[in-house]
Structure formats: structure tokens, C-alpha cells
Tab-separated table of C-alpha atoms in Angstrom:
chain	number	residue	atom	x	y	z
A	606	LEU	CA	64.370	-19.658	12.814
A	607	LYS	CA	63.633	-15.468	13.954
A	608	LYS	CA	65.827	-15.515	17.205
A	609	THR	CA	69.128	-17.296	15.120
A	610	GLY	CA	68.657	-14.539	12.222
A	611	ILE	CA	69.017	-17.800	9.470
A	612	LYS	CA	66.210	-17.861	7.231
A	613	GLU	CA	64.210	-20.512	5.724
A	614	THR	CA	65.748	-19.983	2.193
A	615	ASP	CA	69.385	-20.649	3.519
A	616	PHE	CA	68.940	-24.604	3.959
A	617	LYS	CA	67.056	-27.300	2.612
A	618	THR	CA	64.484	-28.878	5.226
A	619	VAL	CA	63.969	-33.096	5.016
A	620	ALA	CA	61.293	-34.439	6.590
A	621	GLY	CA	61.762	-37.883	7.795
A	622	ASP	CA	60.949	-40.030	11.469
A	623	ALA	CA	64.039	-39.796	14.179
A	624	GLN	CA	66.425	-42.972	12.726
A	625	THR	CA	66.262	-41.536	8.858
A	626	LYS	CA	66.890	-37.385	10.399
A	627	LEU	CA	70.495	-39.472	12.627
A	628	ASN	CA	71.704	-41.511	9.267
A	629	ALA	CA	71.509	-38.618	7.519
A	630	VAL	CA	73.509	-36.338	9.694
A	631	MET	CA	75.656	-39.649	10.253
A	632	ASN	CA	76.185	-39.555	6.544
A	633	GLY	CA	76.549	-36.671	5.427
A	634	GLN	CA	73.662	-35.923	3.336
A	635	ALA	CA	72.509	-33.137	6.215
A	636	ASP	CA	74.453	-31.042	7.686
A	637	LEU	CA	71.968	-30.341	10.905
A	638	LEU	CA	68.819	-32.042	12.802
A	639	LEU	CA	66.209	-30.982	14.924
A	640	GLY	CA	66.693	-32.747	18.284
A	641	TYR	CA	66.664	-32.697	22.229
A	642	VAL	CA	70.188	-32.166	23.163
A	643	MET	CA	70.550	-35.740	25.888
A	644	ASP	CA	69.201	-38.303	22.585
A	645	GLN	CA	70.225	-36.496	18.928
A	646	ALA	CA	73.786	-35.151	20.038
A	647	ILE	CA	75.022	-37.837	22.546
A	648	LYS	CA	73.642	-40.781	19.384
A	649	LEU	CA	75.593	-38.505	17.037
A	650	GLN	CA	78.590	-38.331	19.034
A	651	ASP	CA	78.968	-41.826	19.525
A	652	ALA	CA	78.697	-43.585	16.291
A	653	THR	CA	81.096	-40.819	14.613
A	654	GLN	CA	82.944	-40.306	17.080
A	655	LYS	CA	83.056	-36.241	16.018
A	656	PRO	CA	81.641	-33.759	17.789
A	657	VAL	CA	78.594	-32.516	18.147
A	658	TYR	CA	77.911	-29.057	18.409
A	659	PRO	CA	73.897	-29.280	19.973
A	660	ILE	CA	72.382	-25.760	19.468
A	661	ARG	CA	70.017	-25.319	21.952
A	662	PHE	CA	66.725	-23.308	21.709
A	663	ALA	CA	66.997	-22.225	24.904
A	664	ASP	CA	70.925	-19.777	23.651
A	665	TYR	CA	68.225	-18.059	21.543
A	666	GLY	CA	66.194	-17.032	24.625
A	667	VAL	CA	63.557	-19.415	23.744
A	668	ASN	CA	62.354	-21.709	26.535
A	669	LEU	CA	59.311	-23.314	25.763
A	670	ILE	CA	58.349	-25.804	28.110
A	671	SER	CA	58.825	-29.469	26.743
A	672	SER	CA	58.970	-32.301	29.071
A	673	GLY	CA	56.674	-32.559	31.536
A	674	ILE	CA	54.819	-34.765	33.953
A	675	VAL	CA	51.364	-34.881	33.202
A	676	ALA	CA	48.799	-36.344	35.805
A	677	ASN	CA	45.239	-37.214	35.342
A	678	THR	CA	42.839	-34.245	37.147
A	679	ASP	CA	40.688	-37.461	38.876
A	680	THR	CA	43.999	-38.562	40.565
A	681	LEU	CA	45.278	-35.272	41.450
A	682	LYS	CA	41.849	-34.451	43.304
A	683	SER	CA	41.222	-38.943	44.382
A	684	LYS	CA	45.547	-39.714	45.043
A	685	PRO	CA	47.111	-35.965	46.314
A	686	GLU	CA	49.451	-37.553	49.036
A	687	MET	CA	50.574	-40.071	46.382
A	688	VAL	CA	51.062	-37.595	43.487
A	689	LYS	CA	53.242	-35.566	46.138
A	690	ARG	CA	55.201	-38.324	47.383
A	691	PHE	CA	56.024	-38.810	42.998
A	692	LEU	CA	57.205	-35.752	42.629
A	693	ARG	CA	58.784	-35.844	46.233
A	694	ALA	CA	61.121	-38.828	44.656
A	695	THR	CA	61.550	-37.363	41.615
A	696	THR	CA	62.329	-34.233	42.350
A	697	LYS	CA	64.757	-35.654	44.280
A	698	ALA	CA	66.559	-37.937	42.090
A	699	LEU	CA	66.460	-34.865	39.656
A	700	ALA	CA	68.357	-32.379	41.828
A	701	ASP	CA	71.110	-35.261	42.380
A	702	ALA	CA	71.181	-36.155	38.865
A	703	GLU	CA	72.106	-32.590	38.335
A	704	LYS	CA	74.505	-32.335	41.340
A	705	GLU	CA	76.250	-36.118	40.713
A	706	PRO	CA	75.925	-36.573	36.697
A	707	GLU	CA	78.480	-39.223	36.730
A	708	ALA	CA	76.821	-41.291	39.383
A	709	ALA	CA	73.497	-41.098	37.921
A	710	VAL	CA	75.059	-42.372	34.712
A	711	ASP	CA	76.523	-45.591	36.438
A	712	ALA	CA	72.985	-46.406	38.801
A	713	MET	CA	71.440	-46.055	35.159
A	714	LEU	CA	74.379	-47.663	33.459
A	715	LYS	CA	73.830	-50.214	36.015
A	716	ALA	CA	70.308	-50.766	35.668
A	717	ASN	CA	70.843	-51.360	32.176
A	718	SER	CA	74.560	-51.236	30.508
A	719	LYS	CA	73.140	-50.860	27.221
A	720	ALA	CA	71.733	-47.206	27.821
A	721	GLY	CA	74.566	-46.015	25.464
A	722	VAL	CA	78.063	-44.960	26.045
A	723	ARG	CA	79.274	-43.670	29.557
A	724	GLU	CA	80.711	-40.861	29.175
A	725	THR	CA	78.367	-39.057	26.595
A	726	LEU	CA	75.602	-39.895	29.150
A	727	ILE	CA	77.069	-37.975	30.874
A	728	ILE	CA	77.697	-35.291	28.483
A	729	GLY	CA	73.866	-35.714	27.041
A	730	LEU	CA	72.003	-35.476	30.881
A	731	LYS	CA	74.080	-32.210	31.934
A	732	GLN	CA	73.302	-30.955	28.621
A	733	THR	CA	69.828	-31.926	29.949
A	734	THR	CA	70.438	-30.781	33.577
A	735	ALA	CA	71.693	-26.815	32.219
A	736	LEU	CA	68.011	-27.273	30.871
A	737	TYR	CA	65.494	-27.502	34.315
A	738	HIS	CA	66.004	-23.875	35.383
A	739	THR	CA	65.512	-20.609	33.557
A	740	LYS	CA	66.270	-17.083	35.050
A	741	GLU	CA	63.761	-17.334	36.604
A	742	THR	CA	64.241	-20.965	38.188
A	743	ALA	CA	67.326	-20.318	38.617
A	744	LYS	CA	67.734	-21.384	42.042
A	745	ALA	CA	64.409	-23.299	42.423
A	746	PRO	CA	65.203	-26.957	42.803
A	747	PRO	CA	64.064	-28.910	39.215
A	748	LEU	CA	60.432	-29.327	37.999
A	749	ARG	CA	59.299	-25.585	38.922
A	750	VAL	CA	58.443	-23.531	36.592
A	751	ALA	CA	57.693	-20.227	36.380
A	752	MET	CA	54.144	-19.697	34.448
A	753	GLU	CA	56.455	-16.344	33.016
A	754	ASN	CA	57.638	-19.753	30.736
A	755	VAL	CA	54.288	-21.221	30.429
A	756	GLY	CA	52.894	-18.536	29.116
A	757	GLU	CA	55.431	-17.842	26.627
A	758	SER	CA	55.049	-21.786	25.843
A	759	LEU	CA	51.025	-20.720	25.198
A	760	ASN	CA	51.744	-18.045	22.987
A	761	LEU	CA	54.469	-19.856	20.798
A	762	LEU	CA	52.514	-22.268	20.042
A	763	ALA	CA	49.494	-20.765	19.555
A	764	GLU	CA	51.647	-18.104	16.613
A	765	TYR	CA	53.654	-20.473	14.937
A	766	GLY	CA	52.763	-24.230	16.335
A	767	GLY	CA	48.890	-25.463	15.034
A	768	LEU	CA	47.547	-24.375	19.204
A	769	ASP	CA	44.248	-22.990	18.426
A	770	PRO	CA	44.881	-19.127	20.387
A	771	ALA	CA	40.695	-19.580	20.993
A	772	THR	CA	41.630	-23.027	23.297
A	773	LYS	CA	45.371	-21.356	24.779
A	774	GLY	CA	43.378	-20.336	27.810
A	775	LYS	CA	46.083	-19.163	30.788
A	776	PRO	CA	49.303	-20.767	31.458
A	777	GLU	CA	47.429	-21.567	35.176
A	778	ASP	CA	44.661	-23.950	32.543
A	779	TRP	CA	47.798	-26.024	32.061
A	780	VAL	CA	50.081	-26.488	34.892
A	781	THR	CA	49.851	-26.729	38.657
A	782	LEU	CA	52.845	-26.051	40.558
A	783	GLN	CA	50.658	-26.987	43.975
A	784	TYR	CA	52.398	-30.600	44.417
A	785	LEU	CA	55.353	-30.152	44.290
A	786	PRO	CA	57.876	-30.256	47.928
């Protein structure tokens, strides 16, 4: 909120699970919700047939690391080649989806015809791929993260998110790029 200039007194906060939040916005009981641009935003658009305007934290310079691939350290040690193959395939899939979102959505709908409405899935995917990069990783393939961004995330989590500052550690304690292609 500090970055947007909005004060907590400017709105009323209502808590609820994901479906409750969606219903509240759809029924006009709430004006906005916190969610992923590629999920709640497109579900609202499909359900209401009205334009939805996501406000991304990244638009205000808040680049929290929110999605990633988690691996057990034992697996990293015992099967490093498998991890590398998995990440090579994942990186290729994400890069291809970024280049050709329509083809990626068509492949998803072929595998699961109930995944959503094609047009809004494409919008959601484009909004998602826009978050693959920060200014520090603009020219890098997907799944790359700058340790500076990880450090910023850890600082924000320690300040606002309940992460104990004493156990925050350093970015390299949480993230490794050594298995990426």
C-alpha cells in the first residue's frame, strides 16, 4: 500500500477464501480482491463478461518472488541430472509459451477442454509471462531470478510477511540457479 499511495482507511478489508472473494466482487459487494492476474482476473472476466483491470504489484516496483520450483535438497544431491533435464524442459516450455501464447493455450485446451475460455486464457498467459522478467533479468530465459530480487523479497517478507528476520538468511540460502540450462 505504501508504494501505491493508498491508505488502509481508503477501503474496507473483508477476508474470505478464494471463491468468497470472487463472489463478493462479482456481486458488487467488493470492488477489488487480491489474487493472481492469470487466475482471479480472468475468472472474473469470464463470469461477468466485463473488463477486469488487474493492478500488479510489479507496476509499483514490488517484485516479490511468488512462484518457483521447489526441490528437496536430497534430490538435488542424488539426482542432479534429472533436475537439470526437468528444468531444461520447463524453461523451453515457458519460453515457447511466452513467444506463442495462442499455441500454448490451444495445447492446454486440447489436454483439458474445460480449462477456461480461450481468449481470456490468452490474456491471462500474456499477463503471466510479463512477470517472468524484472529489469535485472529482462534478457534472460524464464526461471532466472536476480539474487537482488530475492533479497528484496526476503526483506519485504521480514518486514511485512511474518518471516523472522533472524532466520531470513541470504538469497543463496533460498534459491539456486546452478541447475538451470
